[in-house]
Amino acid sequence: MVLWRVIIADLWAHKWVLLLSLVVIANAMVVVYTSDANRNLTSQWDKLLKQRDKLDIEWRHLLLEEQTQAEHSRVSRVARKELDMVRPAPKDEKVVRLP
């Protein structure tokens, strides 16, 4: 019991050293936490950049496919062969006028 009193009295006599030691330890813990959070965010950033690049490539492929599907010659060919469509004769054309 006497030993505890001596320890407490010594700590109380050097309270500023004890306080500064606790501040240094707390600061070290914050640095470790911040470093870990930064590392995780950097990793997540890299994954998002890779995903963006992948989506950009897919977007370019879709644009090429859209251009290919929308070519006039292809549309005409599909209309004639698959849908049995023909261009109407001038006598069969009707003009609709809107009021």
PDB file of C-alpha atoms in Angstrom:
ATOM      1  CA  MET A   1       0.000   0.000   0.000  1.00  0.00           C
ATOM      2  CA  VAL A   2       2.902   2.302   0.667  1.00  0.00           C
ATOM      3  CA  LEU A   3       4.259   1.603  -2.805  1.00  0.00           C
ATOM      4  CA  TRP A   4       1.056   2.847  -4.431  1.00  0.00           C
ATOM      5  CA  ARG A   5       1.249   6.077  -2.476  1.00  0.00           C
ATOM      6  CA  VAL A   6       4.832   6.614  -3.609  1.00  0.00           C
ATOM      7  CA  ILE A   7       3.907   5.921  -7.238  1.00  0.00           C
ATOM      8  CA  ILE A   8       0.928   8.278  -7.093  1.00  0.00           C
ATOM      9  CA  ALA A   9       2.962  10.978  -5.371  1.00  0.00           C
ATOM     10  CA  ASP A  10       5.713  10.653  -7.993  1.00  0.00           C
ATOM     11  CA  LEU A  11       3.196  10.822 -10.851  1.00  0.00           C
ATOM     12  CA  TRP A  12       1.568  13.865  -9.268  1.00  0.00           C
ATOM     13  CA  ALA A  13       4.943  15.560  -8.918  1.00  0.00           C
ATOM     14  CA  HIS A  14       5.649  14.976 -12.595  1.00  0.00           C
ATOM     15  CA  LYS A  15       2.120  15.543 -13.874  1.00  0.00           C
ATOM     16  CA  TRP A  16       3.293  17.641 -16.866  1.00  0.00           C
ATOM     17  CA  VAL A  17       5.608  14.879 -18.037  1.00  0.00           C
ATOM     18  CA  LEU A  18       2.782  12.371 -17.644  1.00  0.00           C
ATOM     19  CA  LEU A  19       0.372  14.641 -19.537  1.00  0.00           C
ATOM     20  CA  LEU A  20       2.850  15.212 -22.366  1.00  0.00           C
ATOM     21  CA  SER A  21       3.521  11.462 -22.561  1.00  0.00           C
ATOM     22  CA  LEU A  22      -0.207  10.787 -22.929  1.00  0.00           C
ATOM     23  CA  VAL A  23      -0.467  13.495 -25.600  1.00  0.00           C
ATOM     24  CA  VAL A  24       2.455  11.945 -27.530  1.00  0.00           C
ATOM     25  CA  ILE A  25       0.877   8.480 -27.348  1.00  0.00           C
ATOM     26  CA  ALA A  26      -2.498   9.847 -28.462  1.00  0.00           C
ATOM     27  CA  ASN A  27      -0.803  11.688 -31.321  1.00  0.00           C
ATOM     28  CA  ALA A  28       0.947   8.470 -32.385  1.00  0.00           C
ATOM     29  CA  MET A  29      -2.387   6.638 -32.415  1.00  0.00           C
ATOM     30  CA  VAL A  30      -3.940   9.379 -34.565  1.00  0.00           C
ATOM     31  CA  VAL A  31      -1.018   9.176 -37.005  1.00  0.00           C
ATOM     32  CA  VAL A  32      -1.428   5.397 -37.291  1.00  0.00           C
ATOM     33  CA  TYR A  33      -5.190   5.721 -37.826  1.00  0.00           C
ATOM     34  CA  THR A  34      -4.760   8.487 -40.414  1.00  0.00           C
ATOM     35  CA  SER A  35      -2.102   6.528 -42.293  1.00  0.00           C
ATOM     36  CA  ASP A  36      -4.320   3.454 -42.418  1.00  0.00           C
ATOM     37  CA  ALA A  37      -7.320   5.482 -43.584  1.00  0.00           C
ATOM     38  CA  ASN A  38      -5.183   7.162 -46.260  1.00  0.00           C
ATOM     39  CA  ARG A  39      -3.911   3.775 -47.462  1.00  0.00           C
ATOM     40  CA  ASN A  40      -7.461   2.417 -47.675  1.00  0.00           C
ATOM     41  CA  LEU A  41      -8.696   5.480 -49.549  1.00  0.00           C
ATOM     42  CA  THR A  42      -5.790   5.275 -51.992  1.00  0.00           C
ATOM     43  CA  SER A  43      -6.594   1.623 -52.648  1.00  0.00           C
ATOM     44  CA  GLN A  44     -10.266   2.472 -53.189  1.00  0.00           C
ATOM     45  CA  TRP A  45      -9.269   5.331 -55.522  1.00  0.00           C
ATOM     46  CA  ASP A  46      -7.159   2.947 -57.631  1.00  0.00           C
ATOM     47  CA  LYS A  47     -10.056   0.490 -57.881  1.00  0.00           C
ATOM     48  CA  LEU A  48     -12.407   3.276 -58.970  1.00  0.00           C
ATOM     49  CA  LEU A  49      -9.933   4.469 -61.613  1.00  0.00           C
ATOM     50  CA  LYS A  50      -9.689   0.934 -63.005  1.00  0.00           C
ATOM     51  CA  GLN A  51     -13.483   0.657 -63.038  1.00  0.00           C
ATOM     52  CA  ARG A  52     -13.748   4.023 -64.821  1.00  0.00           C
ATOM     53  CA  ASP A  53     -11.276   2.899 -67.476  1.00  0.00           C
ATOM     54  CA  LYS A  54     -13.157  -0.368 -67.949  1.00  0.00           C
ATOM     55  CA  LEU A  55     -16.488   1.475 -68.299  1.00  0.00           C
ATOM     56  CA  ASP A  56     -14.915   3.961 -70.717  1.00  0.00           C
ATOM     57  CA  ILE A  57     -13.737   1.113 -72.952  1.00  0.00           C
ATOM     58  CA  GLU A  58     -17.183  -0.489 -72.803  1.00  0.00           C
ATOM     59  CA  TRP A  59     -18.784   2.871 -73.682  1.00  0.00           C
ATOM     60  CA  ARG A  60     -16.541   3.230 -76.742  1.00  0.00           C
ATOM     61  CA  HIS A  61     -17.448  -0.283 -77.878  1.00  0.00           C
ATOM     62  CA  LEU A  62     -21.136   0.512 -77.475  1.00  0.00           C
ATOM     63  CA  LEU A  63     -20.737   3.702 -79.524  1.00  0.00           C
ATOM     64  CA  LEU A  64     -19.077   1.727 -82.301  1.00  0.00           C
ATOM     65  CA  GLU A  65     -21.828  -0.865 -82.174  1.00  0.00           C
ATOM     66  CA  GLU A  66     -24.494   1.856 -82.292  1.00  0.00           C
ATOM     67  CA  GLN A  67     -22.868   3.445 -85.336  1.00  0.00           C
ATOM     68  CA  THR A  68     -22.657   0.071 -87.043  1.00  0.00           C
ATOM     69  CA  GLN A  69     -26.291  -0.766 -86.296  1.00  0.00           C
ATOM     70  CA  ALA A  70     -27.509   2.644 -87.464  1.00  0.00           C
ATOM     71  CA  GLU A  71     -25.821   2.682 -90.896  1.00  0.00           C
ATOM     72  CA  HIS A  72     -28.309   3.507 -93.645  1.00  0.00           C
ATOM     73  CA  SER A  73     -27.330   0.540 -95.810  1.00  0.00           C
ATOM     74  CA  ARG A  74     -27.839  -1.881 -92.943  1.00  0.00           C
ATOM     75  CA  VAL A  75     -31.197  -0.380 -91.985  1.00  0.00           C
ATOM     76  CA  SER A  76     -32.360  -0.599 -95.617  1.00  0.00           C
ATOM     77  CA  ARG A  77     -31.177  -4.195 -95.936  1.00  0.00           C
ATOM     78  CA  VAL A  78     -32.921  -5.284 -92.707  1.00  0.00           C
ATOM     79  CA  ALA A  79     -36.113  -3.482 -93.746  1.00  0.00           C
ATOM     80  CA  ARG A  80     -36.180  -5.239 -97.139  1.00  0.00           C
ATOM     81  CA  LYS A  81     -35.080  -8.735 -96.116  1.00  0.00           C
ATOM     82  CA  GLU A  82     -36.430  -9.268 -92.623  1.00  0.00           C
ATOM     83  CA  LEU A  83     -39.485  -7.027 -92.598  1.00  0.00           C
ATOM     84  CA  ASP A  84     -40.437  -7.274 -96.298  1.00  0.00           C
ATOM     85  CA  MET A  85     -40.667  -3.507 -96.566  1.00  0.00           C
ATOM     86  CA  VAL A  86     -40.544  -1.666 -99.910  1.00  0.00           C
ATOM     87  CA  ARG A  87     -40.423   1.975-100.850  1.00  0.00           C
ATOM     88  CA  PRO A  88     -43.956   3.130-101.781  1.00  0.00           C
ATOM     89  CA  ALA A  89     -44.650   4.265-105.300  1.00  0.00           C
ATOM     90  CA  PRO A  90     -45.299   7.992-105.750  1.00  0.00           C
ATOM     91  CA  LYS A  91     -48.979   7.305-106.501  1.00  0.00           C
ATOM     92  CA  ASP A  92     -49.325   5.508-103.129  1.00  0.00           C
ATOM     93  CA  GLU A  93     -47.848   8.357-101.094  1.00  0.00           C
ATOM     94  CA  LYS A  94     -50.246  10.484 -99.038  1.00  0.00           C
ATOM     95  CA  VAL A  95     -49.400  13.857 -97.552  1.00  0.00           C
ATOM     96  CA  VAL A  96     -50.808  14.644 -94.125  1.00  0.00           C
ATOM     97  CA  ARG A  97     -51.070  18.317 -93.200  1.00  0.00           C
ATOM     98  CA  LEU A  98     -51.320  19.409 -89.611  1.00  0.00           C
ATOM     99  CA  PRO A  99     -53.656  22.316 -88.765  1.00  0.00           C
TER     100      PRO A  99
END
